[in-house]
Amino acid sequence: QSYGIRSIASGDVSLTSVGTITTNGVLAAGIYGTSNTGNATVNSTGDVTVVGDVARALGATAAGDGDATVISQGNLSTDGDAAFGISAIVTGTGIASVNSQGNVTTQGDASFGIIATTGGGGEARVNTVGNIQTVGINSDGIVASSGDGFVEVISDGDITTDGLNAEGILAYVSNTSPS
């Protein structure tokens, strides 16, 4: 495991980077913030390159009712299976949001360009301007999901996927209860 910047806290986590970050190794991350009880925010203006399986270029995870927010202006690249360009994950009912202006490129099976997901009644929001390219089986460009809440994806850039079962945009609410 190697990290450019990483923080795990019980309260709010806020990480900001303006430089270029390169990391290598299984479970590597460019910038990753985790909050066990509050909000997690990652803001990056530089380019991030990550090589390794189960890696993240940029990521924020919040538990409970906290929000996970990732704001990216640089170009992001991952090379490895199950590696994500950007991940915003909420385990409870908070908001998972991604705002990306740069290009995102992933290479490897089950490697997503951007994923924003929340459990319960939380919201998942993705707004991207840059291009997204994925190469690999089950490697979606954008995944946005909520257990029982609102899902929104706005993409102004090109999305290119090259691999079996690779979706450009996959957005869904997973609640199967009758309305």
mmCIF file of N, CA, C and O in Angstrom, residues 19-97:
data_model
loop_
_atom_site.group_PDB
_atom_site.id
_atom_site.type_symbol
_atom_site.label_atom_id
_atom_site.label_comp_id
_atom_site.label_asym_id
_atom_site.label_seq_id
_atom_site.Cartn_x
_atom_site.Cartn_y
_atom_site.Cartn_z
ATOM 1 N N GLY A 19 -0.641 19.639 -6.245
ATOM 2 C CA GLY A 19 0.484 19.092 -6.995
ATOM 3 C C GLY A 19 0.151 17.793 -7.697
ATOM 4 O O GLY A 19 -0.951 17.261 -7.619
ATOM 5 N N THR A 20 1.156 17.270 -8.396
ATOM 6 C CA THR A 20 1.060 15.990 -9.086
ATOM 7 C C THR A 20 1.379 14.871 -8.102
ATOM 8 O O THR A 20 2.312 14.981 -7.312
ATOM 9 N N ILE A 21 0.602 13.779 -8.161
ATOM 10 C CA ILE A 21 0.808 12.647 -7.266
ATOM 11 C C ILE A 21 0.896 11.375 -8.098
ATOM 12 O O ILE A 21 0.075 11.146 -8.991
ATOM 13 N N THR A 22 1.882 10.525 -7.776
ATOM 14 C CA THR A 22 2.034 9.225 -8.413
ATOM 15 C C THR A 22 2.266 8.187 -7.321
ATOM 16 O O THR A 22 3.139 8.381 -6.470
ATOM 17 N N THR A 23 1.471 7.110 -7.316
ATOM 18 C CA THR A 23 1.656 6.028 -6.349
ATOM 19 C C THR A 23 1.584 4.691 -7.064
ATOM 20 O O THR A 23 0.978 4.573 -8.134
ATOM 21 N N ASN A 24 2.213 3.678 -6.459
ATOM 22 C CA ASN A 24 2.239 2.330 -7.022
ATOM 23 C C ASN A 24 1.994 1.304 -5.932
ATOM 24 O O ASN A 24 2.473 1.485 -4.807
ATOM 25 N N GLY A 25 1.280 0.222 -6.274
ATOM 26 C CA GLY A 25 1.106 -0.883 -5.351
ATOM 27 C C GLY A 25 -0.351 -1.251 -5.161
ATOM 28 O O GLY A 25 -1.253 -0.460 -5.419
ATOM 29 N N VAL A 26 -0.574 -2.475 -4.689
ATOM 30 C CA VAL A 26 -1.919 -2.942 -4.386
ATOM 31 C C VAL A 26 -2.503 -2.052 -3.290
ATOM 32 O O VAL A 26 -1.820 -1.701 -2.328
ATOM 33 N N LEU A 27 -3.758 -1.648 -3.445
ATOM 34 C CA LEU A 27 -4.462 -0.753 -2.511
ATOM 35 C C LEU A 27 -3.851 0.645 -2.437
ATOM 36 O O LEU A 27 -4.055 1.361 -1.466
ATOM 37 N N ALA A 28 -3.119 1.035 -3.453
ATOM 38 C CA ALA A 28 -2.517 2.375 -3.478
ATOM 39 C C ALA A 28 -3.596 3.428 -3.704
ATOM 40 O O ALA A 28 -4.653 3.156 -4.257
ATOM 41 N N ALA A 29 -3.325 4.637 -3.250
ATOM 42 C CA ALA A 29 -4.255 5.747 -3.467
ATOM 43 C C ALA A 29 -3.468 7.036 -3.647
ATOM 44 O O ALA A 29 -2.464 7.257 -2.970
ATOM 45 N N GLY A 30 -3.947 7.873 -4.559
ATOM 46 C CA GLY A 30 -3.359 9.201 -4.712
ATOM 47 C C GLY A 30 -3.741 10.060 -3.518
ATOM 48 O O GLY A 30 -2.890 10.491 -2.742
ATOM 49 N N ILE A 31 -5.037 10.282 -3.339
ATOM 50 C CA ILE A 31 -5.563 11.015 -2.180
ATOM 51 C C ILE A 31 -6.800 10.273 -1.703
ATOM 52 O O ILE A 31 -7.716 10.020 -2.491
ATOM 53 N N TYR A 32 -6.844 9.938 -0.401
ATOM 54 C CA TYR A 32 -8.001 9.215 0.124
ATOM 55 C C TYR A 32 -8.322 9.699 1.525
ATOM 56 O O TYR A 32 -7.457 9.702 2.400
ATOM 57 N N GLY A 33 -9.571 10.108 1.718
ATOM 58 C CA GLY A 33 -10.028 10.564 3.026
ATOM 59 C C GLY A 33 -11.196 9.733 3.508
ATOM 60 O O GLY A 33 -12.120 9.466 2.747
ATOM 61 N N THR A 34 -11.137 9.309 4.767
ATOM 62 C CA THR A 34 -12.198 8.495 5.366
ATOM 63 C C THR A 34 -12.636 9.115 6.681
ATOM 64 O O THR A 34 -11.802 9.414 7.537
ATOM 65 N N SER A 35 -13.943 9.289 6.839
ATOM 66 C CA SER A 35 -14.499 9.751 8.101
ATOM 67 C C SER A 35 -15.426 8.685 8.650
ATOM 68 O O SER A 35 -16.321 8.212 7.942
ATOM 69 N N ASN A 36 -15.216 8.320 9.911
ATOM 70 C CA ASN A 36 -16.054 7.308 10.541
ATOM 71 C C ASN A 36 -17.371 7.873 11.074
ATOM 72 O O ASN A 36 -18.308 7.123 11.311
ATOM 73 N N THR A 37 -17.444 9.197 11.300
ATOM 74 C CA THR A 37 -18.662 9.785 11.851
ATOM 75 C C THR A 37 -19.060 11.109 11.210
ATOM 76 O O THR A 37 -20.105 11.650 11.535
ATOM 77 N N GLY A 38 -18.244 11.641 10.316
ATOM 78 C CA GLY A 38 -18.537 12.957 9.750
ATOM 79 C C GLY A 38 -18.450 12.954 8.234
ATOM 80 O O GLY A 38 -18.688 11.949 7.575
ATOM 81 N N ASN A 39 -18.082 14.119 7.693
ATOM 82 C CA ASN A 39 -17.959 14.302 6.254
ATOM 83 C C ASN A 39 -16.521 14.053 5.809
ATOM 84 O O ASN A 39 -15.582 14.337 6.548
ATOM 85 N N ALA A 40 -16.367 13.566 4.585
ATOM 86 C CA ALA A 40 -15.042 13.381 3.985
ATOM 87 C C ALA A 40 -15.011 14.150 2.668
ATOM 88 O O ALA A 40 -15.851 13.922 1.790
ATOM 89 N N THR A 41 -14.036 15.067 2.536
ATOM 90 C CA THR A 41 -13.923 15.889 1.332
ATOM 91 C C THR A 41 -12.504 15.804 0.788
ATOM 92 O O THR A 41 -11.537 15.981 1.531
ATOM 93 N N VAL A 42 -12.389 15.550 -0.517
ATOM 94 C CA VAL A 42 -11.098 15.536 -1.206
ATOM 95 C C VAL A 42 -11.185 16.540 -2.342
ATOM 96 O O VAL A 42 -12.115 16.503 -3.148
ATOM 97 N N ASN A 43 -10.210 17.451 -2.397
ATOM 98 C CA ASN A 43 -10.163 18.487 -3.421
ATOM 99 C C ASN A 43 -8.769 18.460 -4.038
ATOM 100 O O ASN A 43 -7.778 18.695 -3.344
ATOM 101 N N SER A 44 -8.684 18.175 -5.349
ATOM 102 C CA SER A 44 -7.391 18.062 -6.015
ATOM 103 C C SER A 44 -7.388 18.849 -7.321
ATOM 104 O O SER A 44 -8.308 18.714 -8.130
ATOM 105 N N THR A 45 -6.350 19.658 -7.520
ATOM 106 C CA THR A 45 -6.218 20.388 -8.776
ATOM 107 C C THR A 45 -5.101 19.826 -9.653
ATOM 108 O O THR A 45 -4.976 20.211 -10.803
ATOM 109 N N GLY A 46 -4.300 18.912 -9.122
ATOM 110 C CA GLY A 46 -3.193 18.336 -9.878
ATOM 111 C C GLY A 46 -3.548 17.016 -10.529
ATOM 112 O O GLY A 46 -4.618 16.442 -10.300
ATOM 113 N N ASP A 47 -2.626 16.524 -11.347
ATOM 114 C CA ASP A 47 -2.799 15.221 -11.984
ATOM 115 C C ASP A 47 -2.434 14.117 -10.998
ATOM 116 O O ASP A 47 -1.521 14.276 -10.180
ATOM 117 N N VAL A 48 -3.139 12.979 -11.090
ATOM 118 C CA VAL A 48 -2.889 11.845 -10.207
ATOM 119 C C VAL A 48 -2.787 10.580 -11.053
ATOM 120 O O VAL A 48 -3.679 10.299 -11.864
ATOM 121 N N THR A 49 -1.704 9.820 -10.840
ATOM 122 C CA THR A 49 -1.492 8.549 -11.526
ATOM 123 C C THR A 49 -1.275 7.468 -10.478
ATOM 124 O O THR A 49 -0.441 7.629 -9.587
ATOM 125 N N VAL A 50 -2.045 6.378 -10.591
ATOM 126 C CA VAL A 50 -1.964 5.281 -9.632
ATOM 127 C C VAL A 50 -1.853 3.976 -10.408
ATOM 128 O O VAL A 50 -2.637 3.726 -11.326
ATOM 129 N N VAL A 51 -0.865 3.148 -10.027
ATOM 130 C CA VAL A 51 -0.677 1.840 -10.650
ATOM 131 C C VAL A 51 -0.798 0.783 -9.563
ATOM 132 O O VAL A 51 -0.066 0.832 -8.568
ATOM 133 N N GLY A 52 -1.739 -0.151 -9.741
ATOM 134 C CA GLY A 52 -1.916 -1.235 -8.783
ATOM 135 C C GLY A 52 -3.357 -1.674 -8.715
ATOM 136 O O GLY A 52 -4.277 -0.898 -8.980
ATOM 137 N N ASP A 53 -3.559 -2.935 -8.349
ATOM 138 C CA ASP A 53 -4.912 -3.459 -8.202
ATOM 139 C C ASP A 53 -5.583 -2.866 -6.970
ATOM 140 O O ASP A 53 -4.920 -2.548 -5.980
ATOM 141 N N VAL A 54 -6.905 -2.703 -7.038
ATOM 142 C CA VAL A 54 -7.741 -2.172 -5.953
ATOM 143 C C VAL A 54 -7.222 -0.792 -5.510
ATOM 144 O O VAL A 54 -7.180 -0.469 -4.330
ATOM 145 N N ALA A 55 -6.818 -0.001 -6.471
ATOM 146 C CA ALA A 55 -6.257 1.324 -6.199
ATOM 147 C C ALA A 55 -7.294 2.409 -6.468
ATOM 148 O O ALA A 55 -8.299 2.178 -7.134
ATOM 149 N N ARG A 56 -7.058 3.604 -5.938
ATOM 150 C CA ARG A 56 -7.924 4.758 -6.131
ATOM 151 C C ARG A 56 -7.050 5.976 -6.440
ATOM 152 O O ARG A 56 -6.119 6.251 -5.691
ATOM 153 N N ALA A 57 -7.372 6.694 -7.504
ATOM 154 C CA ALA A 57 -6.670 7.958 -7.741
ATOM 155 C C ALA A 57 -7.121 8.970 -6.688
ATOM 156 O O ALA A 57 -6.314 9.545 -5.975
ATOM 157 N N LEU A 58 -8.446 9.185 -6.588
ATOM 158 C CA LEU A 58 -9.017 10.075 -5.584
ATOM 159 C C LEU A 58 -10.202 9.368 -4.939
ATOM 160 O O LEU A 58 -11.023 8.771 -5.639
ATOM 161 N N GLY A 59 -10.325 9.464 -3.618
ATOM 162 C CA GLY A 59 -11.445 8.811 -2.971
ATOM 163 C C GLY A 59 -11.822 9.455 -1.656
ATOM 164 O O GLY A 59 -10.968 9.973 -0.932
ATOM 165 N N ALA A 60 -13.119 9.423 -1.363
ATOM 166 C CA ALA A 60 -13.653 9.891 -0.084
ATOM 167 C C ALA A 60 -14.701 8.896 0.367
ATOM 168 O O ALA A 60 -15.555 8.490 -0.427
ATOM 169 N N THR A 61 -14.633 8.500 1.640
ATOM 170 C CA THR A 61 -15.611 7.581 2.216
ATOM 171 C C THR A 61 -16.126 8.167 3.518
ATOM 172 O O THR A 61 -15.338 8.610 4.362
ATOM 173 N N ALA A 62 -17.447 8.173 3.679
ATOM 174 C CA ALA A 62 -18.075 8.676 4.901
ATOM 175 C C ALA A 62 -19.054 7.631 5.421
ATOM 176 O O ALA A 62 -19.803 7.034 4.649
ATOM 177 N N ALA A 63 -19.040 7.436 6.733
ATOM 178 C CA ALA A 63 -19.958 6.496 7.364
ATOM 179 C C ALA A 63 -21.178 7.238 7.894
ATOM 180 O O ALA A 63 -21.148 8.451 8.098
ATOM 181 N N GLY A 64 -22.254 6.495 8.119
ATOM 182 C CA GLY A 64 -23.445 7.082 8.722
ATOM 183 C C GLY A 64 -24.079 8.136 7.848
ATOM 184 O O GLY A 64 -24.256 7.957 6.654
ATOM 185 N N ASP A 65 -24.409 9.279 8.467
ATOM 186 C CA ASP A 65 -25.070 10.368 7.756
ATOM 187 C C ASP A 65 -24.096 11.362 7.133
ATOM 188 O O ASP A 65 -24.512 12.385 6.606
ATOM 189 N N GLY A 66 -22.812 11.095 7.192
ATOM 190 C CA GLY A 66 -21.821 12.003 6.621
ATOM 191 C C GLY A 66 -21.859 12.010 5.104
ATOM 192 O O GLY A 66 -22.350 11.077 4.462
ATOM 193 N N ASP A 67 -21.328 13.084 4.518
ATOM 194 C CA ASP A 67 -21.239 13.224 3.067
ATOM 195 C C ASP A 67 -19.825 12.895 2.600
ATOM 196 O O ASP A 67 -18.849 13.185 3.297
ATOM 197 N N ALA A 68 -19.716 12.317 1.404
ATOM 198 C CA ALA A 68 -18.427 12.070 0.757
ATOM 199 C C ALA A 68 -18.385 12.895 -0.513
ATOM 200 O O ALA A 68 -19.231 12.731 -1.397
ATOM 201 N N THR A 69 -17.415 13.813 -0.602
ATOM 202 C CA THR A 69 -17.331 14.735 -1.728
ATOM 203 C C THR A 69 -15.937 14.693 -2.335
ATOM 204 O O THR A 69 -14.938 14.793 -1.613
ATOM 205 N N VAL A 70 -15.863 14.562 -3.665
ATOM 206 C CA VAL A 70 -14.588 14.629 -4.374
ATOM 207 C C VAL A 70 -14.706 15.687 -5.465
ATOM 208 O O VAL A 70 -15.623 15.643 -6.284
ATOM 209 N N ILE A 71 -13.756 16.631 -5.451
ATOM 210 C CA ILE A 71 -13.676 17.693 -6.458
ATOM 211 C C ILE A 71 -12.319 17.552 -7.135
ATOM 212 O O ILE A 71 -11.278 17.579 -6.464
ATOM 213 N N SER A 72 -12.320 17.396 -8.451
ATOM 214 C CA SER A 72 -11.071 17.163 -9.172
ATOM 215 C C SER A 72 -10.986 18.064 -10.390
ATOM 216 O O SER A 72 -11.930 18.142 -11.181
ATOM 217 N N GLN A 73 -9.836 18.729 -10.540
ATOM 218 C CA GLN A 73 -9.605 19.554 -11.721
ATOM 219 C C GLN A 73 -8.519 18.986 -12.619
ATOM 220 O O GLN A 73 -8.386 19.387 -13.763
ATOM 221 N N GLY A 74 -7.732 18.060 -12.108
ATOM 222 C CA GLY A 74 -6.635 17.488 -12.886
ATOM 223 C C GLY A 74 -7.044 16.238 -13.633
ATOM 224 O O GLY A 74 -8.178 15.766 -13.546
ATOM 225 N N ASN A 75 -6.092 15.683 -14.380
ATOM 226 C CA ASN A 75 -6.302 14.434 -15.096
ATOM 227 C C ASN A 75 -5.932 13.268 -14.188
ATOM 228 O O ASN A 75 -4.940 13.339 -13.447
ATOM 229 N N LEU A 76 -6.725 12.194 -14.242
ATOM 230 C CA LEU A 76 -6.528 11.045 -13.370
ATOM 231 C C LEU A 76 -6.333 9.797 -14.204
ATOM 232 O O LEU A 76 -7.006 9.606 -15.220
ATOM 233 N N SER A 77 -5.438 8.915 -13.749
ATOM 234 C CA SER A 77 -5.159 7.686 -14.476
ATOM 235 C C SER A 77 -4.913 6.552 -13.493
ATOM 236 O O SER A 77 -4.160 6.723 -12.526
ATOM 237 N N THR A 78 -5.563 5.392 -13.735
ATOM 238 C CA THR A 78 -5.287 4.191 -12.949
ATOM 239 C C THR A 78 -4.963 3.049 -13.890
ATOM 240 O O THR A 78 -5.469 2.982 -15.014
ATOM 241 N N ASP A 79 -4.105 2.147 -13.422
ATOM 242 C CA ASP A 79 -3.740 0.952 -14.185
ATOM 243 C C ASP A 79 -3.713 -0.216 -13.211
ATOM 244 O O ASP A 79 -2.789 -0.325 -12.396
ATOM 245 N N GLY A 80 -4.755 -1.052 -13.252
ATOM 246 C CA GLY A 80 -4.854 -2.195 -12.355
ATOM 247 C C GLY A 80 -6.297 -2.634 -12.247
ATOM 248 O O GLY A 80 -7.216 -1.851 -12.465
ATOM 249 N N ASP A 81 -6.510 -3.894 -11.903
ATOM 250 C CA ASP A 81 -7.867 -4.413 -11.746
ATOM 251 C C ASP A 81 -8.527 -3.824 -10.509
ATOM 252 O O ASP A 81 -7.868 -3.600 -9.488
ATOM 253 N N ALA A 82 -9.839 -3.582 -10.601
ATOM 254 C CA ALA A 82 -10.642 -3.032 -9.497
ATOM 255 C C ALA A 82 -10.090 -1.701 -8.998
ATOM 256 O O ALA A 82 -10.146 -1.394 -7.813
ATOM 257 N N ALA A 83 -9.553 -0.915 -9.909
ATOM 258 C CA ALA A 83 -8.999 0.401 -9.574
ATOM 259 C C ALA A 83 -9.933 1.477 -10.101
ATOM 260 O O ALA A 83 -10.408 1.397 -11.232
ATOM 261 N N PHE A 84 -10.214 2.493 -9.285
ATOM 262 C CA PHE A 84 -11.155 3.552 -9.647
ATOM 263 C C PHE A 84 -10.430 4.873 -9.828
ATOM 264 O O PHE A 84 -9.527 5.196 -9.063
ATOM 265 N N GLY A 85 -10.887 5.655 -10.811
ATOM 266 C CA GLY A 85 -10.367 7.011 -10.966
ATOM 267 C C GLY A 85 -10.810 7.873 -9.798
ATOM 268 O O GLY A 85 -10.006 8.483 -9.111
ATOM 269 N N ILE A 86 -12.121 7.928 -9.555
ATOM 270 C CA ILE A 86 -12.685 8.687 -8.431
ATOM 271 C C ILE A 86 -13.746 7.835 -7.759
ATOM 272 O O ILE A 86 -14.605 7.270 -8.427
ATOM 273 N N SER A 87 -13.695 7.790 -6.423
ATOM 274 C CA SER A 87 -14.765 7.121 -5.685
ATOM 275 C C SER A 87 -15.244 8.018 -4.554
ATOM 276 O O SER A 87 -14.446 8.587 -3.819
ATOM 277 N N ALA A 88 -16.567 8.159 -4.459
ATOM 278 C CA ALA A 88 -17.218 8.849 -3.343
ATOM 279 C C ALA A 88 -18.230 7.853 -2.790
ATOM 280 O O ALA A 88 -19.207 7.519 -3.466
ATOM 281 N N ILE A 89 -17.966 7.362 -1.580
ATOM 282 C CA ILE A 89 -18.769 6.278 -1.025
ATOM 283 C C ILE A 89 -19.313 6.682 0.337
ATOM 284 O O ILE A 89 -18.564 7.125 1.210
ATOM 285 N N VAL A 90 -20.620 6.529 0.502
ATOM 286 C CA VAL A 90 -21.282 6.795 1.777
ATOM 287 C C VAL A 90 -21.938 5.492 2.221
ATOM 288 O O VAL A 90 -22.715 4.906 1.472
ATOM 289 N N THR A 91 -21.626 5.048 3.431
ATOM 290 C CA THR A 91 -22.192 3.788 3.905
ATOM 291 C C THR A 91 -23.578 3.973 4.510
ATOM 292 O O THR A 91 -24.282 2.999 4.735
ATOM 293 N N GLY A 92 -23.980 5.199 4.780
ATOM 294 C CA GLY A 92 -25.288 5.470 5.379
ATOM 295 C C GLY A 92 -26.172 6.276 4.456
ATOM 296 O O GLY A 92 -26.321 5.958 3.278
ATOM 297 N N THR A 93 -26.727 7.370 4.978
ATOM 298 C CA THR A 93 -27.721 8.135 4.228
ATOM 299 C C THR A 93 -27.231 9.504 3.770
ATOM 300 O O THR A 93 -28.030 10.341 3.380
ATOM 301 N N GLY A 94 -25.950 9.750 3.803
ATOM 302 C CA GLY A 94 -25.414 11.034 3.359
ATOM 303 C C GLY A 94 -25.398 11.158 1.842
ATOM 304 O O GLY A 94 -25.919 10.321 1.111
ATOM 305 N N ILE A 95 -24.749 12.207 1.373
ATOM 306 C CA ILE A 95 -24.653 12.503 -0.063
ATOM 307 C C ILE A 95 -23.263 12.113 -0.563
ATOM 308 O O ILE A 95 -22.251 12.530 0.006
ATOM 309 N N ALA A 96 -23.214 11.339 -1.644
ATOM 310 C CA ALA A 96 -21.972 11.011 -2.333
ATOM 311 C C ALA A 96 -21.931 11.865 -3.588
ATOM 312 O O ALA A 96 -22.792 11.737 -4.460
ATOM 313 N N SER A 97 -20.948 12.769 -3.679
ATOM 314 C CA SER A 97 -20.913 13.659 -4.839
ATOM 315 C C SER A 97 -19.517 13.749 -5.429
ATOM 316 O O SER A 97 -18.515 13.753 -4.707
#
